[in-house]
Coordinates of C-alpha atoms and ligand atoms in Angstrom, one line a residue:
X1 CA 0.0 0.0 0.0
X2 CA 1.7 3.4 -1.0
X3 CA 1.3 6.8 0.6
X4 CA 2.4 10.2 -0.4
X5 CA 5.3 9.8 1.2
X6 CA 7.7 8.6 -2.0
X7 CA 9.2 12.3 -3.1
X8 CA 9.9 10.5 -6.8
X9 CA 6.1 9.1 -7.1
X10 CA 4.9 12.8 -6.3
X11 CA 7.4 13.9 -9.1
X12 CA 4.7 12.7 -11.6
X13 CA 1.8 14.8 -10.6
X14 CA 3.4 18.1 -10.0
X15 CA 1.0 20.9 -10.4
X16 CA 1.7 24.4 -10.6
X17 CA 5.0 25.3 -11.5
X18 CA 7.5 23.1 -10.7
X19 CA 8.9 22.4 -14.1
X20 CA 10.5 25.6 -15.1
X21 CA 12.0 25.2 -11.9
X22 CA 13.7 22.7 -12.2
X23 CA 15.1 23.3 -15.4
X24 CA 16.5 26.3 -13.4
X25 CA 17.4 24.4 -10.8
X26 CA 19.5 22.0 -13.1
X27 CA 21.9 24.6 -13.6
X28 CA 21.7 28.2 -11.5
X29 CA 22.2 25.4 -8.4
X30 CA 26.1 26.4 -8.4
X31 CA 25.4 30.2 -8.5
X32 CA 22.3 29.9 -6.5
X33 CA 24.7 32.0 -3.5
X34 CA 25.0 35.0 -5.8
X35 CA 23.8 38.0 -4.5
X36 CA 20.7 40.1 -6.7
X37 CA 23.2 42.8 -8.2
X38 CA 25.6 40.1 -9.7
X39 CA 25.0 38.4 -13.6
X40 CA 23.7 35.0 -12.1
X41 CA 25.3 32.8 -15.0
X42 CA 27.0 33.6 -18.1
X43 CA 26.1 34.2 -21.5
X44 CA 26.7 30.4 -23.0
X45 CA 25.3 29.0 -19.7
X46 CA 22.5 30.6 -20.2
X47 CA 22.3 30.0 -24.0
X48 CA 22.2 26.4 -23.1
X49 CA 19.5 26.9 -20.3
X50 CA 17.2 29.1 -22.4
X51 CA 17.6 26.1 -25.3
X52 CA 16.7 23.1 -22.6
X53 CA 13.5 24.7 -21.6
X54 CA 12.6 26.1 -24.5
X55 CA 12.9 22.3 -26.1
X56 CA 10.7 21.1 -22.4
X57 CA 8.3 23.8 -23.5
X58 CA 8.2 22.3 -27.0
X59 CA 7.8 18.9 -25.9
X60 CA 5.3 19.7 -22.8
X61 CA 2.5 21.2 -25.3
X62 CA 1.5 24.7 -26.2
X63 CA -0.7 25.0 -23.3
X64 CA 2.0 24.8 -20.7
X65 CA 2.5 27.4 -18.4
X66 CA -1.2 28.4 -17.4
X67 CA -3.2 31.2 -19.4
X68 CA -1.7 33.3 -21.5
X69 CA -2.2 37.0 -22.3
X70 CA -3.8 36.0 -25.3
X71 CA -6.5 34.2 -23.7
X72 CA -10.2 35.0 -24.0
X73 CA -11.2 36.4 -21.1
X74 CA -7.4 37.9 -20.5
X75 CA -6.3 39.1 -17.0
X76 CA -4.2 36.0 -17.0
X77 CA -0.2 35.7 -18.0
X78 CA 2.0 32.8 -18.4
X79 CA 3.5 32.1 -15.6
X80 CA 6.8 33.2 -16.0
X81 CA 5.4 36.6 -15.3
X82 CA 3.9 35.9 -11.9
X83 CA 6.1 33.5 -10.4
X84 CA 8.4 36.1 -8.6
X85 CA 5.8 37.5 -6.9
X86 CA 3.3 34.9 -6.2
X87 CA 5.7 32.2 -4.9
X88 CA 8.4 34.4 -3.7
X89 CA 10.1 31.5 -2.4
X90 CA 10.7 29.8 -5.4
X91 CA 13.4 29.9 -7.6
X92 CA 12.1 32.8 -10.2
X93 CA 12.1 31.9 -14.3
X94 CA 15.3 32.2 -16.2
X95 CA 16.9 35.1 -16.5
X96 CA 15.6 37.0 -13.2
X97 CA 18.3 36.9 -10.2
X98 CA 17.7 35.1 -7.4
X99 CA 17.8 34.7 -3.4
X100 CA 19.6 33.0 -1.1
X101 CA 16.9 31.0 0.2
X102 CA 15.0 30.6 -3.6
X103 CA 14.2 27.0 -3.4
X104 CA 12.6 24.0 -5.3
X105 CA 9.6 22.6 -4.7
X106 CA 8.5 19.2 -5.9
X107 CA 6.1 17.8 -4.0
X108 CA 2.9 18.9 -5.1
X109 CA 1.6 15.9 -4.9
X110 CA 1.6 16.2 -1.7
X111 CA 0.1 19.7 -1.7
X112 CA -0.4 23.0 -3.7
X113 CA 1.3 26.1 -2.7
X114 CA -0.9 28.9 -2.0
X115 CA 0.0 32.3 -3.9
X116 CA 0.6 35.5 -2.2
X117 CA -3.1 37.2 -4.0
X118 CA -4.8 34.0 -2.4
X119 CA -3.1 34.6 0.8
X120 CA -3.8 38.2 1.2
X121 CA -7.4 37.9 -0.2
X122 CA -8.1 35.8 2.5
X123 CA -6.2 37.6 5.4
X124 CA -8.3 41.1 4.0
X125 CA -11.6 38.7 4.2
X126 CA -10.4 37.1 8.0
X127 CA -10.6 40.5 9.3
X128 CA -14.5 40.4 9.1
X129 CA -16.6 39.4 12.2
X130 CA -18.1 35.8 11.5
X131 CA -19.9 34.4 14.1
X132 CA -20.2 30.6 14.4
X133 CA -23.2 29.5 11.8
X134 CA -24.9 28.0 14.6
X135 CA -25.9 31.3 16.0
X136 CA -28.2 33.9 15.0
X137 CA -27.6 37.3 14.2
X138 CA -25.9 39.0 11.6
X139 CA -22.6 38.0 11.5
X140 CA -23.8 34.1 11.8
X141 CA -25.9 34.9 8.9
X142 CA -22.9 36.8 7.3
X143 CA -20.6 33.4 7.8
X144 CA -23.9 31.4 6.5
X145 CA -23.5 33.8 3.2
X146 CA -19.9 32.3 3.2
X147 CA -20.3 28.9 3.8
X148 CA -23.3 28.5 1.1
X149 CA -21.2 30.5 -1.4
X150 CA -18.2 28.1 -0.6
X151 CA -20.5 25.4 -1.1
X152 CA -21.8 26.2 -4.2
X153 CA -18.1 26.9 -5.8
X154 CA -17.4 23.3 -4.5
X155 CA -20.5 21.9 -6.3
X156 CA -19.8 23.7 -9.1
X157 CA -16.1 22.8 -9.9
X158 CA -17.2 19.2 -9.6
X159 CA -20.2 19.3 -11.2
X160 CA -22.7 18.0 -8.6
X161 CA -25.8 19.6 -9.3
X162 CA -29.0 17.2 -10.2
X163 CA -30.2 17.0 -13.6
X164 CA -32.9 19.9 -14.0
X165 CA -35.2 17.3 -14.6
X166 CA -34.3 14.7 -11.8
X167 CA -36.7 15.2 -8.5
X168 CA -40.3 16.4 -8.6
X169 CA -40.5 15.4 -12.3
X170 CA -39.2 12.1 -12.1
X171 CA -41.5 9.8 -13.9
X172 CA -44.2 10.1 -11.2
X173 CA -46.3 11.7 -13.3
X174 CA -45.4 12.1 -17.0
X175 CA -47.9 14.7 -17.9
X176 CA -46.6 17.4 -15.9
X177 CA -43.4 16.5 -17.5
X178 CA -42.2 20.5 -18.9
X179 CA -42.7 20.5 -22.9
X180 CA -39.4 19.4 -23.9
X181 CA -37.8 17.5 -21.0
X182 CA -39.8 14.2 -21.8
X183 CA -37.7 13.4 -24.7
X184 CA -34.5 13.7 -22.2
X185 CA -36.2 11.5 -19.9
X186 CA -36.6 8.7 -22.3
X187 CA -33.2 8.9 -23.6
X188 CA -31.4 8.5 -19.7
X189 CA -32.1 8.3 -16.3
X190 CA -31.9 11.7 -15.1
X191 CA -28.5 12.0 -12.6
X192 CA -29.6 13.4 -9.0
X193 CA -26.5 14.9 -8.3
X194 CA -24.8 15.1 -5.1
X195 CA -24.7 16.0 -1.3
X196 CA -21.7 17.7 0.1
X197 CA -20.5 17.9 3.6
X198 CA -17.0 19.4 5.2
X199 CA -14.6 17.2 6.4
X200 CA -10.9 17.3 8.1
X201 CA -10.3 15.7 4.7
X202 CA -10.0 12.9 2.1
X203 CA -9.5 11.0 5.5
X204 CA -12.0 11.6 7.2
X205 CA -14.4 11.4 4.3
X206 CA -12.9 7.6 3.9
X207 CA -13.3 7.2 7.7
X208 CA -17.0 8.5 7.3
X209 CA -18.1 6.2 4.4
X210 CA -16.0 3.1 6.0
X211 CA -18.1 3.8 9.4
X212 CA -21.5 4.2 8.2
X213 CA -21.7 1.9 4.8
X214 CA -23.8 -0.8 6.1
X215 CA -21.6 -4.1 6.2
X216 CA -22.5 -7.0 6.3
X217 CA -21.6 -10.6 7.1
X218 CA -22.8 -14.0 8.4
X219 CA -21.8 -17.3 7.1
X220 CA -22.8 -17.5 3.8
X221 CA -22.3 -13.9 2.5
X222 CA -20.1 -10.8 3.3
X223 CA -19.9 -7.8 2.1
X224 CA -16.6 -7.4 0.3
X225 CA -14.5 -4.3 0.2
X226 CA -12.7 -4.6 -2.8
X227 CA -9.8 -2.3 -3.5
X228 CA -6.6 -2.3 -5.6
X229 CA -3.1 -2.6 -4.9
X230 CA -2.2 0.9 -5.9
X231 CA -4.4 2.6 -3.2
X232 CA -4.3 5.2 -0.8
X233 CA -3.7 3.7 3.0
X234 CA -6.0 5.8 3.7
X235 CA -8.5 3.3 1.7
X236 CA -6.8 0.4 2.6
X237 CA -7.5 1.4 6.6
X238 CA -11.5 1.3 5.4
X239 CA -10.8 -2.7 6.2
X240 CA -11.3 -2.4 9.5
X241 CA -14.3 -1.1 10.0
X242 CA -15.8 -3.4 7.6
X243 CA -13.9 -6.5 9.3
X244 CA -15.4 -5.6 12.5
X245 CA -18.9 -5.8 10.9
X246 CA -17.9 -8.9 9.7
X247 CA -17.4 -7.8 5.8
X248 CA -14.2 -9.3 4.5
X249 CA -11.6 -7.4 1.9
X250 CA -10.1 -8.2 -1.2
X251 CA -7.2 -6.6 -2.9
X252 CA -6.7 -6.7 -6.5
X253 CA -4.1 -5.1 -9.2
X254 CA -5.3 -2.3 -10.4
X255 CA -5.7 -3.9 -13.8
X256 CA -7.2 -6.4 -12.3
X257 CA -10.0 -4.7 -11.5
X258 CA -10.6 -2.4 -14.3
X259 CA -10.9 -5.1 -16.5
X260 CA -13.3 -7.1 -14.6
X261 CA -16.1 -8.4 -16.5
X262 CA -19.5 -8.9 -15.0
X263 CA -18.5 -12.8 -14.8
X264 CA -15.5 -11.2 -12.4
X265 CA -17.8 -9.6 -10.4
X266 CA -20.2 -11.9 -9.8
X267 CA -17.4 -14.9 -9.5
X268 CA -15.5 -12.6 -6.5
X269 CA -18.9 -12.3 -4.9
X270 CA -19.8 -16.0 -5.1
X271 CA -15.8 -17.0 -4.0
X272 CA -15.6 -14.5 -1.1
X273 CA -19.0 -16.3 0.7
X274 CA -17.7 -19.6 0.0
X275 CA -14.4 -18.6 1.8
X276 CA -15.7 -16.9 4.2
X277 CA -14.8 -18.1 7.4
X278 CA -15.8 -16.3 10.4
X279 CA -13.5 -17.2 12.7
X280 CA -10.0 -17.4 10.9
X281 CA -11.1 -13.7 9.2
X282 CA -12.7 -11.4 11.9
X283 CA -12.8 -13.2 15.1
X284 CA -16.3 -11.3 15.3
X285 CA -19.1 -13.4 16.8
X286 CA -22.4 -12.5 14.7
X287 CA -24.0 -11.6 17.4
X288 CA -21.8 -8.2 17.9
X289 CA -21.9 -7.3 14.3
X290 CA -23.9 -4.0 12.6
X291 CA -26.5 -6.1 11.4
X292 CA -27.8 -6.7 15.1
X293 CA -30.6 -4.2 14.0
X294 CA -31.5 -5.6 10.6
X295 CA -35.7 -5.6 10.9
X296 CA -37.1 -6.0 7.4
X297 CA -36.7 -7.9 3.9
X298 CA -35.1 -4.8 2.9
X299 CA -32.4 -4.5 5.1
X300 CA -31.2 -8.4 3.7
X301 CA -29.3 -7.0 1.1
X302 CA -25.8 -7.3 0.9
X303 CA -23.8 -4.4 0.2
X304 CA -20.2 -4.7 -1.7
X305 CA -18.1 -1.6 -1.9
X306 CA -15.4 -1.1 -4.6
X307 CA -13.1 1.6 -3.8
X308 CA -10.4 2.9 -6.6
X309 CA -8.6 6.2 -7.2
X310 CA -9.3 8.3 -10.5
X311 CA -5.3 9.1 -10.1
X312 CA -2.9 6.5 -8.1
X313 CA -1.1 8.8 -6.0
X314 CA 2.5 6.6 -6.7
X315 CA 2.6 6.0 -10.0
X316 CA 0.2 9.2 -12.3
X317 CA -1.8 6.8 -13.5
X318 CA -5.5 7.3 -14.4
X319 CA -7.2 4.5 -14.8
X320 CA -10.2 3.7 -16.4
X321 CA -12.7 3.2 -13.8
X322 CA -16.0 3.8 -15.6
X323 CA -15.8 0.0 -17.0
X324 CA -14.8 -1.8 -13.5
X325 CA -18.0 0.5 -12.3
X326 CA -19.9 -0.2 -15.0
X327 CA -19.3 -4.5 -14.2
X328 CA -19.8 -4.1 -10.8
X329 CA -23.1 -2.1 -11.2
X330 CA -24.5 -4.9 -13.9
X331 CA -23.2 -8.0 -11.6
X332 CA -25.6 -6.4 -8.8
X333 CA -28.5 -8.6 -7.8
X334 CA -31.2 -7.7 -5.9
X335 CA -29.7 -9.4 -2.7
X336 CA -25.9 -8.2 -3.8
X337 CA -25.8 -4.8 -4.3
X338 CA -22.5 -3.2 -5.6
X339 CA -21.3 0.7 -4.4
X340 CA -18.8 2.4 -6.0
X341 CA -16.5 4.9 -4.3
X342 CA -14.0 7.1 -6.2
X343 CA -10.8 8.5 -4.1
X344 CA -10.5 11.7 -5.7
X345 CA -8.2 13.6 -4.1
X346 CA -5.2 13.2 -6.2
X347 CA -7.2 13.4 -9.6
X348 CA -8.7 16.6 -8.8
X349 CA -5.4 18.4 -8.4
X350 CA -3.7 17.7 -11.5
X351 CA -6.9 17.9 -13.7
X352 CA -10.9 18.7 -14.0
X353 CA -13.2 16.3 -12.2
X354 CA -16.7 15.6 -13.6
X355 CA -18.7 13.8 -10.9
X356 CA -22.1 13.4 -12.5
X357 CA -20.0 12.1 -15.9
X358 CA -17.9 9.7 -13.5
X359 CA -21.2 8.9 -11.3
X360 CA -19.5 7.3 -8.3
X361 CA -22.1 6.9 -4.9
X362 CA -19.5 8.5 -3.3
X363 CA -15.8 10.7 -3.4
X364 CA -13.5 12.3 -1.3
X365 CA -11.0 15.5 -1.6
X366 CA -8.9 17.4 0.5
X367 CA -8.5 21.2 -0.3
X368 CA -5.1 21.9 -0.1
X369 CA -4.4 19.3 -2.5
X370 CA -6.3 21.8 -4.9
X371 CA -4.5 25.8 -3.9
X372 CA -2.1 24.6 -0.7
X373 CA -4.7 26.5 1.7
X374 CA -6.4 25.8 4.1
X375 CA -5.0 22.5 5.3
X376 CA -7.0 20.4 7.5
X377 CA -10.2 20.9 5.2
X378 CA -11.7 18.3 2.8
X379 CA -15.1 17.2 1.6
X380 CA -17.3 13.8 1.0
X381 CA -19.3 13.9 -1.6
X382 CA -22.4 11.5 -1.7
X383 CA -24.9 11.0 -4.3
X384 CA -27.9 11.8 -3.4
X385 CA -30.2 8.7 -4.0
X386 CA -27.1 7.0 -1.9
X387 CA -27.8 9.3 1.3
X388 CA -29.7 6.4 2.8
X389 CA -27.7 3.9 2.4
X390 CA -25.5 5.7 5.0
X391 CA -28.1 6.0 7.4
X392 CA -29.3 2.4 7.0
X393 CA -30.4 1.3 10.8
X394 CA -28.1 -1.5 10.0
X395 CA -25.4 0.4 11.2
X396 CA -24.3 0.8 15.0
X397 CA -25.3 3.7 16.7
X398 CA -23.0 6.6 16.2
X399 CA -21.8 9.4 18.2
X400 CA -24.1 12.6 17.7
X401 CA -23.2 16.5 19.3
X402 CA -22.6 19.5 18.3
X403 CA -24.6 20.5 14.8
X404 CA -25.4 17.1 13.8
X405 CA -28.7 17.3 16.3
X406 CA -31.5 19.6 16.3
X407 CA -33.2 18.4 19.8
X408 CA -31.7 16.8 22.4
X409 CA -32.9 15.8 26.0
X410 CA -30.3 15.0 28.2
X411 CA -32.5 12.8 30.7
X412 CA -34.0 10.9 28.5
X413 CA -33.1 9.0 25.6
X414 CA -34.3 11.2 22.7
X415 CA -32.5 12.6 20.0
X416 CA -33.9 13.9 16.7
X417 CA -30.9 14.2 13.8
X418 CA -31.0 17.3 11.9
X419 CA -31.6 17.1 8.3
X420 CA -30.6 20.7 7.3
X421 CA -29.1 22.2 5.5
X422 CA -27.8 19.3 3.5
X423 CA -29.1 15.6 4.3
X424 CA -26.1 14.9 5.5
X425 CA -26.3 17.3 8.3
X426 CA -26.8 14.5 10.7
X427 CA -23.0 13.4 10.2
X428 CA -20.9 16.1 11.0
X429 CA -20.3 16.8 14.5
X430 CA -19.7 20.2 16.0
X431 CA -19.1 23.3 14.6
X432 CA -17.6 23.5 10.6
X433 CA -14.2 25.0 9.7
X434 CA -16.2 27.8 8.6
X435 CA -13.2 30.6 8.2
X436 CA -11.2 27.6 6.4
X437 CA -14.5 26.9 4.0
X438 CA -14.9 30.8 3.5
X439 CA -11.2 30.8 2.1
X440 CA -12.2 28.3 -0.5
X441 CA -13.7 31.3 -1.9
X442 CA -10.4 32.9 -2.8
X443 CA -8.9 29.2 -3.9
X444 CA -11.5 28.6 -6.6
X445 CA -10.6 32.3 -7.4
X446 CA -7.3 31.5 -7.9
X447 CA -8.1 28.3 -9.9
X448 CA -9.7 30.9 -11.9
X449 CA -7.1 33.3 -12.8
X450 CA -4.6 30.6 -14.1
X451 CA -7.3 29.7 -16.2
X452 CA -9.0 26.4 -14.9
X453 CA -8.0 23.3 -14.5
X454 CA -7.7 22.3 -18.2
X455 CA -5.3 24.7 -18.1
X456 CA -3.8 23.4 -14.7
X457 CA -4.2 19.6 -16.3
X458 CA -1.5 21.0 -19.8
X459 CA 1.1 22.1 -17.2
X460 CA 0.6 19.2 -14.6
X461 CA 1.0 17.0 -17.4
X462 CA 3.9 18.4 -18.4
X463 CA 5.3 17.0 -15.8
X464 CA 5.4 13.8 -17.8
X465 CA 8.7 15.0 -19.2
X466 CA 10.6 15.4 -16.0
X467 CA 11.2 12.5 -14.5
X468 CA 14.0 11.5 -17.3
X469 CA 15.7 14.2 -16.7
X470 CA 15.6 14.2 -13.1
X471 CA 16.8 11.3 -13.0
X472 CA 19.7 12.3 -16.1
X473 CA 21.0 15.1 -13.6
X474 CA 21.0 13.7 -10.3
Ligands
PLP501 C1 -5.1 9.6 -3.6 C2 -5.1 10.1 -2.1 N1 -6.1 9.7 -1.3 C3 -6.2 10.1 -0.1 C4 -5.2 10.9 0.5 C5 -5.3 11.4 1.9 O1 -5.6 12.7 2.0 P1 -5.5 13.5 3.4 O2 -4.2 13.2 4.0 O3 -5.6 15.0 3.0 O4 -6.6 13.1 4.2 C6 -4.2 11.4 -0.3 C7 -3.1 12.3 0.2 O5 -2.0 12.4 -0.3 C8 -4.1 10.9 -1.7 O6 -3.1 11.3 -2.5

């Protein structure tokens, strides 16, 4: 299982504006001590450094280097123009003097680097008063403005809204179908888009999904959590929640899985219950499992979750994961039910992310990953016909406090969930990071200005190039 710690995996899926960089870097290293006033490297040096990156510039695509003055919509410059000032720390572009303490930074993988307009957009914006949402008055409604805007950035960069005609419409009554949305209707199942809640997170959105999904297991048939070698351990750690309902894991390759048939699917299902073996795999008696509520027919299916990342954080790779989704959907039964979760969190740093196109039940990102700030802020996404499935009385009882309860008596055993503003209300705890989610704001913004992610998608892939000649210098 691989984590983000391998500085040379990370190499692959730098982001912003590493590249240049280290062309720089290749050579200004033995004048980096020079001071501003002094020629920083000399004219056939230089020659040879302005050829190397202007042949990576050839070979990384037209598009590299963010937006360009000639963009529609201008504002924007290529990059060369801004890096100075936005990311004073770095090493600047060729050609511009350096610092002493100019540096190199590689690891985007690992997270973005926040500019200094992003930075100081949001230090002008944390000067405001914002009460905690959970109060009333005007500053809680003024942090409410912030947080809904926030939100709706979110659901808009990921493209999470419901079909217009998913909901009230929905086949219930085809008459009062709107002229003109009938013929859409017939052609595909409306998609009903997806609920977002604030987490510490792509962690913690795991953590949620791994603790609520309703596992299953008795002799005969477990849930499965299936998952690929090239995961996250933060997916891999999903195991033991579902072990201790008495679900049992299976880890594939990665191409393994994405080119599972139906057949695969429903072969893995069948295998896993015959092997199942209570004892030698969980230990769990039955009797302390998450099923101990399970009241009606309904509750007898038995839920499988496949859990694979749109980008492997080790290796770059994207792998097709709309076919291994697709088998797993069509090997579902109406007893075996198949859930798809999509780890997005590396993906949607080096690339756009369309959620209703990709259609996983659920997903999970973590913000810095996106503009380096704030840290400790992520988000689960859930689709929204899956929102039950989370709340299944199968599960154990959870922990409730905070603003994930609308009434509560403290004598008496009675506690009534609350269901606004999102249905997933009832599964965040406490009071949100609502000055982090308010900076989000100013992220998206910057997103923005470099042009959008297709643009940030040209120059992360130009890191494609690099790691040759990385590994031709060191
Ligand atoms: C693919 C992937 N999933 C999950 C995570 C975990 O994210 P976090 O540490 O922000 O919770 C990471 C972090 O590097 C990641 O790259």
């Amino acid at each position: 299982m691989l984590d983000e710690s391998s500085w040379f995996s990370d190499s692959y899926s730098v982001v912003w504006i590493f590249v240049p960089v280290l062309l720089l870097m290749l050579w200004v290293q033995p004048h980096k001590r020079l001071s501003s006033q002094e020629v920083i490297v000399s004219s056939s040096q230089e020659i040879g450094a302005f050829e190397r990156k202007k042949d990576f510039v050839t070979r990384a695509g037209g598009d590299y280097g963010y937006r360009d003055d000639n963009d529609s919509g201008g504002g924007g410059r290529h990059i060369d123009h801004w890096r100075s000032t936005e990311f004073p720390g770095l090493i600047p572009p060729l050609g511009t003097a350096s610092h002493d303490e100019a540096e190199v930074y590689l690891d985007y993988a690992g997270s973005a680097l926040p500019s200094v307009t992003q930075l100081s957009h949001i230090l002008k914006d944390g000067t405001q008063i914002l009460a905690n949402p959970h109060s009333a008055g005007p500053a809680a409604s003024r942090t409410t403005r912030l947080v809904n805007q926030a939100t709706k950035l979110v659901l808009d960069h990921f493209n999470c809204h419901a079909d217009p005609d998913y909901g009230p419409y929905l086949l219930k009554d085809s008459k009062s179908i709107p002229h003109g949305l009938a013929s859409n209707l017939q052609k595909k199942e409306p998609h009903p888009g997806y609920e977002v809640i604030f987490t510490s997170g792509s962690t913690e959105s795991l953590r949620l999904v791994a603790e609520l999904f309703p596992w299953y297991g008795d002799n005969q048939e477990p849930s499965i959590l299936l998952y690929p070698q090239q995961v996250h351990t933060s997916v891999v750690g999903m195991r033991a929640c579902a072990q201790s309902c008495g679900a049992v894991f299976q880890c594939e390759p990665l191409d393994t899985i994405c080119n599972a048939s139906v057949d695969t699917f429903s072969r893995w299902t069948k295998q896993q219950a015959a092997l199942f073996d209570e004892e030698t795999i969980t230990g769990t008696p039955t009797s302390s499992r998450c099923d101990a509520n399970q009241s009606n027919s309904e509750e007898t299916v038995v839920n499988h979750l496949l859990a694979l990342p749109l980008e492997c954080n080790f290796s770059g790779d994207r792998p097709d994961v709309s076919s291994a989704m697709a088998a797993a959907r069509s090997a579902s039964s109406p007893n075996h039910q198949w859930h798809f979760l999509l780890d997005i969190a590396k993906a949607a740093s080096t690339g756009p992310v369309n959620l209703k196109a990709l259609d996983p039940d659920f997903a999970c990102i973590s913000f810095y990953k996106l503009f380096g700030f704030p840290t400790g802020l992520g988000a689960l996404f859930v689709k929204r016909n899956k929102v039950d499935l989370l709340k299944s009385s199968r599960n154990k009882p959870r922990y409730f406090g905070g603003g994930s309860v609308d009434v509560v008596l403290p004598g008496k055993d009675l506690m009534v969930a609350r269901s606004e503003p999102s249905l997933l209300a009832s599964l965040k705890n406490g009071t949100i990071h609502f000055r982090g989610i308010a900076s989000l704001i100013h992220g998206f913004r910057e997103l923005d200005r470099v042009g959008g992610m297709e643009k940030v998608s040209c120059t992360a892939g130009g890191s494609y190039f690099v790691p040759s000649r990385l590994a031709y210098y060191l």
